[in-house]
Structures are given as C-alpha cells and as structure tokens.
Coordinates of C-alpha atoms and ligand atoms in Angstrom, one line a residue:
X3 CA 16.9 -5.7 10.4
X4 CA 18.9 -4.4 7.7
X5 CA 20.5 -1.4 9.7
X6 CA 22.1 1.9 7.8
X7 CA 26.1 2.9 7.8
X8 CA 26.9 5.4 10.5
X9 CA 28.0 8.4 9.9
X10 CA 29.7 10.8 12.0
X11 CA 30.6 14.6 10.8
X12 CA 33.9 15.9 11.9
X13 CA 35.9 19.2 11.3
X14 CA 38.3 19.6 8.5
X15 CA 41.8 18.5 9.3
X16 CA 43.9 18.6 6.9
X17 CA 46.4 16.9 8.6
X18 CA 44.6 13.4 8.8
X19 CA 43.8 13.3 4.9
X20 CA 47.5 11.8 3.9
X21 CA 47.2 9.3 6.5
X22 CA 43.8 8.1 6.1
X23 CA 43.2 4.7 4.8
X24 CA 39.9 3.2 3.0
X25 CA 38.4 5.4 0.5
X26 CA 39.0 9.2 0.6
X27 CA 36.4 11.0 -1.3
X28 CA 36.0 15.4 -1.9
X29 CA 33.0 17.5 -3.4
X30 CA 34.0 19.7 -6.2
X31 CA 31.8 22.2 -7.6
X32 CA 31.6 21.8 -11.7
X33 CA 33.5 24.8 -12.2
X34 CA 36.7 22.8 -10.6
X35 CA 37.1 25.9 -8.2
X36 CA 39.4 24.0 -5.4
X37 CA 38.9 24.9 -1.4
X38 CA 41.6 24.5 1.1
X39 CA 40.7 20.9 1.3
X40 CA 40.6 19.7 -2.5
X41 CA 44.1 22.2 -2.9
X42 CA 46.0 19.8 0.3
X43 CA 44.4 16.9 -2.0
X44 CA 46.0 17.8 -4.9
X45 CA 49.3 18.7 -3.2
X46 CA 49.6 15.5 -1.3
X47 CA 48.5 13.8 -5.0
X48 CA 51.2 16.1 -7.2
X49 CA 48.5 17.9 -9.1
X50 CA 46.4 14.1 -10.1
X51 CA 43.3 16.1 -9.0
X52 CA 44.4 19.0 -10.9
X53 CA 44.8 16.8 -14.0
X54 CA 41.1 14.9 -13.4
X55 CA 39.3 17.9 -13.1
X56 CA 41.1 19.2 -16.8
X57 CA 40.3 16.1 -18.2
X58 CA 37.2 16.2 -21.0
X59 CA 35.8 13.1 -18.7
X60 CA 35.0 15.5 -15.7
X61 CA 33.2 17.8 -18.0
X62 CA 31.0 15.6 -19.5
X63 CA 29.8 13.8 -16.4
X64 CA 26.6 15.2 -14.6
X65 CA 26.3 16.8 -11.2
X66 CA 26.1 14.1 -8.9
X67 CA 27.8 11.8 -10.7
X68 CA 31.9 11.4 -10.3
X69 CA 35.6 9.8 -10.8
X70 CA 38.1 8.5 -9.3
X71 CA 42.0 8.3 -9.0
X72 CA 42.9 4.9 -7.5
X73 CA 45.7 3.9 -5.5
X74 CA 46.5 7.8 -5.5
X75 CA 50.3 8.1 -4.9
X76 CA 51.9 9.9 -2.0
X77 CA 48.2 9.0 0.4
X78 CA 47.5 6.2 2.4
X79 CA 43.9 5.9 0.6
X80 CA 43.0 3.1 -1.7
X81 CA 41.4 5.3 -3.8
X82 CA 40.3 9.6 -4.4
X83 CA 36.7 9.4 -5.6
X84 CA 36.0 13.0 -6.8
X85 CA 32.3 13.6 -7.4
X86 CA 30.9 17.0 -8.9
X87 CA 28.4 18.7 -6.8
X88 CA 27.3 22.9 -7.1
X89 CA 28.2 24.5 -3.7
X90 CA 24.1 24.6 -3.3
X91 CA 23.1 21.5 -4.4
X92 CA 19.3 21.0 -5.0
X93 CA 17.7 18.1 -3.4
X94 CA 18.1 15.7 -5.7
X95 CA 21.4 16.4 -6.3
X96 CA 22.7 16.1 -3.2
X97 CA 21.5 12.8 -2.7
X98 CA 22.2 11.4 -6.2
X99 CA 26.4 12.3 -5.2
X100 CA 25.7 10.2 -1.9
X101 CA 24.5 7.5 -3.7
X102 CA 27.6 8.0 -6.1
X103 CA 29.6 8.0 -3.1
X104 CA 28.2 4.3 -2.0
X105 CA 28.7 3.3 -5.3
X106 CA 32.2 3.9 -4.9
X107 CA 33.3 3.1 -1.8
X108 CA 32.4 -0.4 -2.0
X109 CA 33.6 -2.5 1.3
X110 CA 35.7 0.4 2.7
X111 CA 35.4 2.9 5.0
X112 CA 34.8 6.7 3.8
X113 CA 36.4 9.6 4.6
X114 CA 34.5 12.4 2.1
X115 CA 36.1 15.5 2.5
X116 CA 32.6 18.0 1.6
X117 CA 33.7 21.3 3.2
X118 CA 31.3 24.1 3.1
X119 CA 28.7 22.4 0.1
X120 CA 24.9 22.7 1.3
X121 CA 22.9 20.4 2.1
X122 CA 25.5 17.5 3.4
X123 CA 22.6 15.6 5.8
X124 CA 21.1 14.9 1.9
X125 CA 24.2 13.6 0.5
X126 CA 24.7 11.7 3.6
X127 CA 21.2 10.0 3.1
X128 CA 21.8 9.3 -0.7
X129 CA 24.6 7.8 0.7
X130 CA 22.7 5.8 3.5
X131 CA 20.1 4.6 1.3
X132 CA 21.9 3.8 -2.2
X133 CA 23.9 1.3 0.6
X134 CA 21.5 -0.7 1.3
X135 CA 21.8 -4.6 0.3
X136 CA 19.5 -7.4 1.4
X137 CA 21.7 -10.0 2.6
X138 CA 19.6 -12.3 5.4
X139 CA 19.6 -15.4 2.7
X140 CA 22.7 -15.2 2.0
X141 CA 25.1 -17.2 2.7
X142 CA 28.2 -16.4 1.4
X143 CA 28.7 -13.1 0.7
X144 CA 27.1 -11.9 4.1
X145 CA 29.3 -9.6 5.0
X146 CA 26.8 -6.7 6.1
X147 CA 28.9 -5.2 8.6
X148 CA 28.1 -1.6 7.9
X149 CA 31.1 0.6 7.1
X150 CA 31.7 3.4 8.7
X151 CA 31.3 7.0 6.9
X152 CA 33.2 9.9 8.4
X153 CA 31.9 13.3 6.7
X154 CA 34.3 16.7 7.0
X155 CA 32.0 19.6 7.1
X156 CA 32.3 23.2 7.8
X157 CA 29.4 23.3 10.1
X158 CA 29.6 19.7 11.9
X159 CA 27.4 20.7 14.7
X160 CA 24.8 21.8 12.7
X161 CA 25.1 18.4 10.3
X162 CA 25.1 16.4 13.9
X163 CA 21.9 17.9 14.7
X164 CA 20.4 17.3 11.7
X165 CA 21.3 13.7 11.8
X166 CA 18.9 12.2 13.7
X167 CA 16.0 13.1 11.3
X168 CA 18.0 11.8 8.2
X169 CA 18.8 8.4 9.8
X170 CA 15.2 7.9 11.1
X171 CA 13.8 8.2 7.3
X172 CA 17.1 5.6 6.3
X173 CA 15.8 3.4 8.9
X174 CA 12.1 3.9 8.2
X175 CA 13.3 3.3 4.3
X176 CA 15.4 0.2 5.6
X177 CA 12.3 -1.4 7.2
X178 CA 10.1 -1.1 4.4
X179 CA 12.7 -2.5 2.0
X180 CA 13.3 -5.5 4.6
X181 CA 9.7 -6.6 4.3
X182 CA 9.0 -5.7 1.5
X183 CA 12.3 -8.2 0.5
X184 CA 11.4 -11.0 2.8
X185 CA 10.0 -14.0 1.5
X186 CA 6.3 -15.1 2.1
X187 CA 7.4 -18.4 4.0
X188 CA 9.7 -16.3 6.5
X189 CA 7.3 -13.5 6.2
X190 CA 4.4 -15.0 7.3
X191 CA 1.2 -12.9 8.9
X192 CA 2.3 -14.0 11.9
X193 CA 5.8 -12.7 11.7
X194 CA 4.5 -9.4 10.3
X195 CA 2.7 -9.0 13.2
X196 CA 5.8 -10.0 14.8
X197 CA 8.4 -7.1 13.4
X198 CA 5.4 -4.4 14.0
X199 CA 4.6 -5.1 17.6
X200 CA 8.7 -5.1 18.3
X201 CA 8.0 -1.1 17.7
X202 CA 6.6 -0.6 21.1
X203 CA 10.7 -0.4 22.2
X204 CA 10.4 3.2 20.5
X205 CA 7.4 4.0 22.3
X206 CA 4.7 3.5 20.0
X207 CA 1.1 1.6 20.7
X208 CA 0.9 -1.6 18.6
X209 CA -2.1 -3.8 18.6
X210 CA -2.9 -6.9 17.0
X211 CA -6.2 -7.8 15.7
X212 CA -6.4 -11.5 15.5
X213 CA -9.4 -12.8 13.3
X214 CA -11.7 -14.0 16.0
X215 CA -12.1 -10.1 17.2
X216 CA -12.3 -9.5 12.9
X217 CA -15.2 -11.5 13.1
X218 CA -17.1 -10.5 15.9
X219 CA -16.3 -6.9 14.1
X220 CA -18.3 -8.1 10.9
X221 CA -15.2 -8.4 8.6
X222 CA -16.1 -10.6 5.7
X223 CA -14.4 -8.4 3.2
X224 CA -11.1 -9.3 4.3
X225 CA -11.9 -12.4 6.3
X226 CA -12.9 -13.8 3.0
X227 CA -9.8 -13.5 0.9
X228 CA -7.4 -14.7 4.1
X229 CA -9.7 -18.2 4.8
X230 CA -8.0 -20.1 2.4
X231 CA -4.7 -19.8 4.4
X232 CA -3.0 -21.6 7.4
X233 CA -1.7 -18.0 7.9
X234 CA -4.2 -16.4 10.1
X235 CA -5.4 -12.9 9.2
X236 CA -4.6 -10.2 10.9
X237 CA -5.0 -6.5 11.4
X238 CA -2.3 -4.4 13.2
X239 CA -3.1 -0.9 14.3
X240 CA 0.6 1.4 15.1
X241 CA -0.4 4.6 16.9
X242 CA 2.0 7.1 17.0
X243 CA 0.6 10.0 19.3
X244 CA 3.3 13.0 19.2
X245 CA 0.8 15.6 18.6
X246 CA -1.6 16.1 21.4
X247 CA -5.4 15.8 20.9
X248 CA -5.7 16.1 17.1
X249 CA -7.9 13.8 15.5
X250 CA -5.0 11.4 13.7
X251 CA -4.2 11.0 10.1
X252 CA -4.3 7.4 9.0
X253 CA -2.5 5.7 6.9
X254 CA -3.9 2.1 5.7
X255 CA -1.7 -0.6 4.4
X256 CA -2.8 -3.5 2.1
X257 CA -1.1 -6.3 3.7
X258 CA -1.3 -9.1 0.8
X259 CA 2.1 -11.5 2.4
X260 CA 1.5 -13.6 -0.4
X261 CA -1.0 -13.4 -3.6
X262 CA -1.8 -16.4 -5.7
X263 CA -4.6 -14.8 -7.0
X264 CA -6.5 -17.3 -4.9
X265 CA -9.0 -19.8 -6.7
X266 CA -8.7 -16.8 -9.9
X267 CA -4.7 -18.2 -9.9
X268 CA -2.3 -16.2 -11.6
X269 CA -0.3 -17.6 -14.1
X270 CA 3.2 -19.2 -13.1
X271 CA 5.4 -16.6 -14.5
X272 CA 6.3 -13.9 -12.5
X273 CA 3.9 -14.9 -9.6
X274 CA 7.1 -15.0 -7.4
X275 CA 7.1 -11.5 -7.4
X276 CA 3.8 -11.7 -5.7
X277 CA 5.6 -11.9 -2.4
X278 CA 6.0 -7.7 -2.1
X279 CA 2.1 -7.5 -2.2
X280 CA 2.0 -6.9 1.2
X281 CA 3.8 -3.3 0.0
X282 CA 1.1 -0.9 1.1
X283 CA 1.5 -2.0 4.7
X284 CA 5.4 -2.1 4.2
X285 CA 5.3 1.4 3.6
X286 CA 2.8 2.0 6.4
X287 CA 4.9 0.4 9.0
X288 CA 8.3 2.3 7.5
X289 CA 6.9 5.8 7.6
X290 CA 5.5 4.9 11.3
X291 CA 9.0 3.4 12.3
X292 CA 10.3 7.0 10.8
X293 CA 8.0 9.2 13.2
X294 CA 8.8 7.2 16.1
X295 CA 12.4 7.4 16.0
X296 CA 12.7 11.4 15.2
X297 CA 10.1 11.8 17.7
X298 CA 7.5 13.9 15.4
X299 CA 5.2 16.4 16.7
X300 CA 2.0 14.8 15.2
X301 CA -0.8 11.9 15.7
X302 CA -0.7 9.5 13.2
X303 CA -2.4 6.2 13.0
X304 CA -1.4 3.2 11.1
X305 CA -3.3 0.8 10.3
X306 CA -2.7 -2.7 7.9
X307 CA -4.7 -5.8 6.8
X308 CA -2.2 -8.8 7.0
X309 CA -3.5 -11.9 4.9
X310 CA -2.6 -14.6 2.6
X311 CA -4.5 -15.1 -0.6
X312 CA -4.0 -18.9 -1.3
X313 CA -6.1 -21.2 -3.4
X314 CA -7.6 -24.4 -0.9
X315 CA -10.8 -26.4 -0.5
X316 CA -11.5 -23.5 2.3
X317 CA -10.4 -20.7 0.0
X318 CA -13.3 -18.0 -1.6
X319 CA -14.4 -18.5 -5.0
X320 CA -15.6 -16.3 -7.6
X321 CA -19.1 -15.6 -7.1
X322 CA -18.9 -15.7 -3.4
X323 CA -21.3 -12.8 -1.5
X324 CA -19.6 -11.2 1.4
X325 CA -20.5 -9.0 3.7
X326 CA -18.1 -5.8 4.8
X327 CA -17.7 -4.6 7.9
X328 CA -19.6 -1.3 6.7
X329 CA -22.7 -3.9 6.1
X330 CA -22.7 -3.5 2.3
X331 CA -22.9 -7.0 0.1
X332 CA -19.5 -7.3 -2.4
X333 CA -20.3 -10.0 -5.3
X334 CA -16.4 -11.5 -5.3
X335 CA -15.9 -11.7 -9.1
X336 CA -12.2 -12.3 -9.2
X337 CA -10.6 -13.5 -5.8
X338 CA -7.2 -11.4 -7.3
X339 CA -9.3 -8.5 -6.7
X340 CA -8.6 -9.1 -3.2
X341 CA -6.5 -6.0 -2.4
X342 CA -9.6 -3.5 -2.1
X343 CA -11.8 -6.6 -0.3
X344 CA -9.3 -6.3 2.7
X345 CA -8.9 -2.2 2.3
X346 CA -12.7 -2.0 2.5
X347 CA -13.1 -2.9 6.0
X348 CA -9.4 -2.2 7.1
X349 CA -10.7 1.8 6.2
X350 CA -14.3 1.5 8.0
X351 CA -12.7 -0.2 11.0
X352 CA -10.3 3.1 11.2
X353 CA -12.6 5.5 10.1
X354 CA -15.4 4.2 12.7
X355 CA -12.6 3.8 15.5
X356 CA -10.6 6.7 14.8
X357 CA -12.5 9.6 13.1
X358 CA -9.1 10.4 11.3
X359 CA -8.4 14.2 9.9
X360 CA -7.9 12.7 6.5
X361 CA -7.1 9.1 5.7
X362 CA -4.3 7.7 3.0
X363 CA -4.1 4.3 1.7
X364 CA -1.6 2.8 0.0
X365 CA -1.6 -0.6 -2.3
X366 CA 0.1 -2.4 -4.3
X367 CA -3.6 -2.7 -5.8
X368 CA -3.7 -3.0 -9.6
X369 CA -1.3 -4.8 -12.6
X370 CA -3.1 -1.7 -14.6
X371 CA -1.5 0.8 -12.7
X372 CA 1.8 0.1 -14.1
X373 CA 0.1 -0.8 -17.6
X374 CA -1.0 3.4 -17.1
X375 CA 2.5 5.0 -15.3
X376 CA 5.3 2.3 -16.0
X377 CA 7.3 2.2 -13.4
X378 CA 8.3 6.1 -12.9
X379 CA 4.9 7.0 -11.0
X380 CA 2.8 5.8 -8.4
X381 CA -1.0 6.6 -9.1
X382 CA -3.3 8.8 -6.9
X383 CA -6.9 9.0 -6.3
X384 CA -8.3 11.9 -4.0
X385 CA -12.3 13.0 -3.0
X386 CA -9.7 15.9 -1.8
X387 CA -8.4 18.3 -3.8
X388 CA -6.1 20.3 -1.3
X389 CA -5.1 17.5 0.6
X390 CA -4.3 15.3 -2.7
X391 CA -2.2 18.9 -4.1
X392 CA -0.5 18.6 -0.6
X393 CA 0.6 14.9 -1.3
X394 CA 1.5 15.9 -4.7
X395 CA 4.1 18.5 -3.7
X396 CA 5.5 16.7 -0.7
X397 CA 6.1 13.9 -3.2
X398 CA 7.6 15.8 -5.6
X399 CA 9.9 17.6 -3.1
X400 CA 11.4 14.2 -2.4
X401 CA 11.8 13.0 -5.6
X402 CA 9.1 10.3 -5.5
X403 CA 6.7 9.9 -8.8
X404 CA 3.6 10.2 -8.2
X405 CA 0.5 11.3 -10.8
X406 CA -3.1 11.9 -9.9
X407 CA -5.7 10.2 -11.8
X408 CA -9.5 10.8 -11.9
X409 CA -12.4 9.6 -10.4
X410 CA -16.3 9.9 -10.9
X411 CA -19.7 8.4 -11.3
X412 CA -19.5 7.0 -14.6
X413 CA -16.4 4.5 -13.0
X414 CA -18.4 3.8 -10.0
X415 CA -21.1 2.9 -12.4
X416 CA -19.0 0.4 -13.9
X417 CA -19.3 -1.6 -10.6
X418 CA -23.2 -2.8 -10.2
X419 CA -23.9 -5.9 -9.1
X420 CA -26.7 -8.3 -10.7
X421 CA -27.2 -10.2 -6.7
X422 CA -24.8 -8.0 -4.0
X423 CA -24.6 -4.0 -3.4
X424 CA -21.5 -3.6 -5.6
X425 CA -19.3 -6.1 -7.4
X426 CA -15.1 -6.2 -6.8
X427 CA -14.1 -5.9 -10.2
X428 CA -15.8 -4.6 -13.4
X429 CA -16.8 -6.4 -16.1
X430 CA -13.8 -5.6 -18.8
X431 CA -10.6 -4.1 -18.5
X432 CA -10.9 -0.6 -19.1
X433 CA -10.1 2.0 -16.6
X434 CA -8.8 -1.0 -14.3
X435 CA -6.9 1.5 -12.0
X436 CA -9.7 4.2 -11.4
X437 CA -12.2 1.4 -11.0
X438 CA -10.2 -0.3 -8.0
X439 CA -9.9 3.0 -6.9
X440 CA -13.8 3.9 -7.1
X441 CA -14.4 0.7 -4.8
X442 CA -12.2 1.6 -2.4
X443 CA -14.2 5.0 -2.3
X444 CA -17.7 3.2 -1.4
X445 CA -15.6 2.9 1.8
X446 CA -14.7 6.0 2.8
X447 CA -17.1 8.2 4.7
X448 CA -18.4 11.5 3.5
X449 CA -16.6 14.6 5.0
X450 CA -13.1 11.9 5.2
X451 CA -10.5 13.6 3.0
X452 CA -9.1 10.5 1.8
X453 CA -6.4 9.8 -0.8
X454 CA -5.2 6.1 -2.6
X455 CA -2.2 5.6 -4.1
X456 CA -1.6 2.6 -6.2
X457 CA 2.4 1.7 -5.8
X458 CA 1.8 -1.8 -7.8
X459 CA 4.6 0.0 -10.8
X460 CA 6.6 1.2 -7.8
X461 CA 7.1 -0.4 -5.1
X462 CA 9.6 -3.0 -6.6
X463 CA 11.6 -2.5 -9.4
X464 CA 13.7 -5.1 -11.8
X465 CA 16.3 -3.0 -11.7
X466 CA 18.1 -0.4 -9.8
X467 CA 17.2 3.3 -9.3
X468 CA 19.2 6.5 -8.0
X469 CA 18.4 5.7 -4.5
X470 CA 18.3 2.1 -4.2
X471 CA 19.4 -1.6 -5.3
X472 CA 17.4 -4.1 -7.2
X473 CA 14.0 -5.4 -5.3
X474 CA 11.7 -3.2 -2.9
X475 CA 12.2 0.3 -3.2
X476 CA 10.8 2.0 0.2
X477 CA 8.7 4.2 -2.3
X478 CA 6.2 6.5 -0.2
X479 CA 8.5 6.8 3.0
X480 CA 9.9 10.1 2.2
X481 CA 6.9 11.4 1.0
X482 CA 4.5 10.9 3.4
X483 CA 7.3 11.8 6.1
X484 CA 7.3 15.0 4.4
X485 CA 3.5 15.5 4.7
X486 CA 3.5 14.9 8.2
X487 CA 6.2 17.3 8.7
X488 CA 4.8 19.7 6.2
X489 CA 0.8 19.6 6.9
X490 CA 0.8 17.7 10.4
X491 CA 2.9 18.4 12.7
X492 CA 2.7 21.2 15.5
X493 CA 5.6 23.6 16.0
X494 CA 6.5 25.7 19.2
Ligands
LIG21 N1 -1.5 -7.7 -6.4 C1 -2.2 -7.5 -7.6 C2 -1.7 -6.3 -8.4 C3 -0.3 -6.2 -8.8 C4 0.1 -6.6 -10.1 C5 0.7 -5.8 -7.9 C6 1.4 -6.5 -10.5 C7 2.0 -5.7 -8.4 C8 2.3 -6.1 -9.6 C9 -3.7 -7.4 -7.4 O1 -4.2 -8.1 -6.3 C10 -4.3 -8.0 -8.6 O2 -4.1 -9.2 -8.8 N2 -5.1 -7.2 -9.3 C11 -5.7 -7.7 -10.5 C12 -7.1 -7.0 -10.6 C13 -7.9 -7.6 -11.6 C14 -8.3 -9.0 -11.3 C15 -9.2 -6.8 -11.8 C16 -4.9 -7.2 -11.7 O3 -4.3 -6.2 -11.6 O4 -4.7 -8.0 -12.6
LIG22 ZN1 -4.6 -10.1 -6.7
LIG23 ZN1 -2.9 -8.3 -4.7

C-alpha cells in the first residue's frame, strides 16, 4: 500500500533553520508581515526574503500558491519555498499551500517553518495527499521512500493530537486511490477481497460472500453480470462498530474490477479506463479504513459487490430475465447496465440483514453523469431530503463537488418492461443519470433514507487536481468521513 509522508510537528527553533538541509519552506501571510521566524530567515538570507515578498510576482500569486529562492546563500537548505497563506486560512486554503508545499519539495525532506498560522493539521494533509504517486509498476523510478516532513508550529501539542485524524483520512484517501489505480489483472475479485479482509488487523469485522452463499441468497441481479468471468463474484461486508447499539449507516460500493460492457462491448477506445469501475467500492473500503484507524464513535457498515463484467460463451446477454434477490424480474437490456444489476441486490441483502439508519451508495454508474456535471461534480439522488442536505454540506465543507439531481415517477415510468417487472435501462438516452438512479430506488425499502451518488465524472481524472496526481482521485472519502463525524457519531 501506497503509504503517506510522516510528519512530525516540533517547536520553533531558530537556531536549527541555518543548518537544516533539504527543503526549508515558511508561511507568510499576503500582507508580507514577517514573524520572528520569517525575520531569522531573511537575516540568515541578507534580506532575499525581503526582496521576494517586494517583488510584483508575490503579489500576483493566489493564497495557497508560492515561490521560491533556491540554493539560498548563507543556509544549508537547497532551496526557501515561501508560500502565501492568511494567518486563518479557510479550509481550502490551507490545504491547497500543502499541496504547494509537495509540489515543491520534490525528493527532499521538508522543514516548513508555519508558526502560529491556523489550521496547520490542513496544510499538513494538502501536503499528505497532493504527495501521493502510484509507483507499484514501476520499475525505474520507484523510489517511494516517503520523505520525511518536519512542521514548526506554535502549538505542536495541539497539532500532535490532531494528527492522528488527519493521517487516517490520508490513509483512507491512499487506499482508495491504490485500488482504484490497480489494474484489473492484479486486481482481481479475488484480490479485492484480499486487501479488504487484511482490515481485520485494525479491528474491524470483514466477511466475504463467496457466490455459492449469493446463490442460495437468490442473487441473480449481480450473479448474472459476474458469470461470464473466471473471476468469481463476490460480496464483502466491513463492519465497523464504534458506536454502540445504533442501527448502522451503510455504505454500498459497486464493485465492477473490470467492465467490458459484457456481450453489449464497449468500443476499444478508452475502455482501459474501465479498470476504476470498481470505484464505488474503492471509496467504500477508503472511508471504512478511515473510521477504523481514528477509532470513530459510530456503527457503520460497508458493504461492496466485487465482479467482472466480461464477454464469454457463459456471459449474460441482452434480453436475459433475472431474478433479484428482492424477487422482482429485471429484463437485462444492455449488459453495460450492469452497475445497478449488482447494486440492486448488494442494497436488499444490507437492507434485509442490517436495517441500516439510512443507506448511501456510491457508483461509478453512468457515462451520462459526466455528459450532465463534467468532471467538477459528483451526482446525487436522495428519497431524503435532510439527510441528502446533510451530504450536501459535509461535501461542500471538504471541498468535494457534488450536485443533487431529481427523481420522480415520470423517470421511473421510463423503465416498464414488455416480459419482466422492470427493465435495466430505458429505451433512449434521455435522463440517462436520473433513470439509473430511479432503478436503483425500486431497491430501496420504504422508510430507508437512502442517497446515490454517481462518481463516474469523478472518481478518475485525466489530469491533476488541487489535491491529487493524475488517475483515481479518492473522491467521497472526506466527505463521507465528515458525515459520520458530523451526523453519526456519539460524543461524551
Ligand atoms: N461503468 C459504466 C459507466 C461509466 C462510464 C463509468 C464512463 C465511468 C466512465 C457503466 O457500467 C455503463 O457502462 N453505463 C452505460 C449505461 C447505458 C448502457 C445505459 C453508459 O453510461 O453508457
Ligand atoms: Zn457498463
Ligand atoms: Zn460499469
């Protein structure tokens, strides 16, 4: 596993900062106002800081973003990266100067000089996360020994403290990205199953479903888009119970390791790309990693469908009749529908087993979802409008797009089957995202506050963002971390 930098926060000695070698970096608000720190800096530099900070180049850049001096004479540093942050950062500030700070410091270690700025545990995961590189296939430039970040702060105590929630979302973000990453031939269902059950070393209850017990359970849904595989399907349940009796909040992964689009085949060009299908569950299993290693107050469930959606003489074809575990007929139009197939009886199995509080599933479910939001905004789909407003917020609050969508009869309409109980796509394009979205919600019990959120637009990105490289994103993490924390967890 891809693991984060560490990161250790010390007091200010000004003493050390001549001396130090790597990459010395300081915090300077955008008024250029100098504390004790940034004035030793610019001493020991003969005024070079001075002179950056009165160059037209520091005004013009944006908090967050920031310069540097390199080889600064009279230190032992290789460089001085000087990055502009307010005293009080917001949020998203903070973070966007850590990942400046990565950006920087390239192979060396950091020293980063932040005195009394807020929010340092934020920078520290910008920092953490813009770090990231996925380097287990490569062979030559696998040097991912993790470089060591020392932070100066005027409260290190308090920024220790505070550590161990900000590295278990960097971590939960990490293991998302990691699968998410991983090929289809080294992440196999079997494997995936694998990674998961290795979770029970932080204390959390992982079973695996293997499709013998699927199938006594009824599950033709998914069974039916994993039978033209060699890579048995799966369904892996992670129960995280830090919060007493509660009845749990589920999550549901779609778990697709690899889609062809089955005997509906996709078209050659970008199908590569198909490999990050499995992204629902990747986020599933990266938020549950994150509440088992800060130890949250709260009883979650997880719970993700693992199968392969391959074209073969065993493999579903369009026009197929299945039958879900909930007992209703689905007329398989279009085996690429398969996403909502496996969520159908993935969500009865925990809705029947667990009685959840409210249930969330997330998919990488629909090419029209990113047709609809690009690639700035997951979509969401509620029957729940306090619990979707909840989502909404704890999204926002963590910088993670997300816009609701809306639902209703007229959709579901668009599903009627001439032979089955409903059909798994309709019959043109329109509304493609809602429509998914309306199937999925034949599955969900009345009195379930449920919400679905289509990641297909973000959960991998051509290119990189604030927070992260090229490739899987960890989209969802924060935000659901932050629902927990906000909505579900108990406090003394
Ligand atoms: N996995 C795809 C959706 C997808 C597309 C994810 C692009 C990420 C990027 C899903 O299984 C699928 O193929 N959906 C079809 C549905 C259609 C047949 C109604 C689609 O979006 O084309
Ligand atoms: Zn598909
Ligand atoms: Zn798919």
């Amino acid at each position: 596993m891809t693991t984060p930098v560490t990161i250790d926060f010390t007091h200010i000695d000004l003493d050390v900062l001549g001396q130090t070698d790597g990459a010395l970096a300081v915090l300077v608000p955008p008024d250029a106002k100098l504390d004790r720190a940034a004035r030793r800096l610019n001493r020991l530099t003969r005024g070079a800081l001075v002179r950056l900070l009165e160059n037209p180049a520091w005004e013009k850049i944006t908090p967050g973003d920031g310069l540097s001096i390199g080889y600064p004479a009279g230190m032992a540093a290789k460089a001085l990266h000087v990055v502009k942050v307010p005293r009080q950062p917001d949020l998203e500030n903070a973070r966007k100067a850590g990942a400046t700070l990565a950006g920087m410091m390239g192979a060396d270690p950091l020293m980063l000089v932040a005195g009394s700025t807020r929010r340092i545990n934020d920078v520290a995961l910008g920092l953490l996360l813009k770090s990231y590189a996925f380097l287990p296939h490569k062979t030559r430039e696998n040097d991912n020994t993790p470089k060591p970040v020392q932070i100066m702060a005027a409260d290190p105590e308090a920024a220790t403290n505070a550590l161990t929630p900000t590295m278990a979302v960097a971590e939960g973000v990490f293991f998302t990205r990691d699968l998410v990453n991983e090929p289809a031939n080294v992440l196999t269902t079997d494997e995936f199953a694998a990674r998961l059950a290795d979770m029970r070393a932080l204390g959390m209850d992982v079973e695996v479903l293997e499709e013998d017990h699927l199938t006594s359970l009824g599950m033709g849904a998914l069974l039916g888009v994993g039978q033209g595989s060699d890579n048995p399907s799966k369904i892996v349940v992670m129960h995280w119970n830090g919060g007493g009796d509660d009845a749990p909040l589920a999550l549901i992964g779609k778990g697709v390791v690899f889609d062809t689009g089955g005997i509906s085949l996709k078209p050659a060009n970008g199908m590569e790309e198909m490999t990050m299908d499995m992204g629902g569950a990747g986020v599933v299993a990266g938020v549950m990693r994150t509440l088992a290693l800060r130890k949250a107050r709260a009883n979650v469930v997880g719970v993700v469908g693992l199968v392969e959606n391959m074209p073969d003489a065993r493999a579903q074809r369009p026009g197929d009749v299945v039958t879900s575990m909930k007992g209703d007929t689905i007329e398989v139009i279009n085996t690429d529908a398969e996403g909502r197939l496996v969520l159908a009886d993935v969500m009865w199995y925990t809705q029947d087993r667990f009685a959840p509080s409210a249930m969330l599933d997330l998919a990488t479910l629909t090419g029209a979802i990113i047709i609809g939001l690009g690639h700035e905004n997951a979509g969401v789909f509620s029957n729940n409008d306090t619990l979707c407003d909840a989502f909404l917020r704890a999204a926002h609050s963590e910088g993670e797009g997300a816009w609701r969508l809306p639902m209703g009869q007229a959709y579901d309409d668009m599903l009627k089957s001439r032979i089955a109980d409903i059909r798994n796509v309709s019959s043109g394009r329109a509304a493609g995202s809602i429509t998914a979205a309306q199937f999925l919600g034949r599955f969900v019990k009345d009195g379930t506050p449920w919400i679905h959120i289509d990641i297909a637009g973000v959960a991998f990105m051509s290119k990189a963002t604030t927070l992260s490289p090229k490739g899987a994103t960890g989209w969802g993490v924060m935000a659901i971390d932050r629902l927990v924390r906000d909505r579900y967890e108990t406090v003394d």
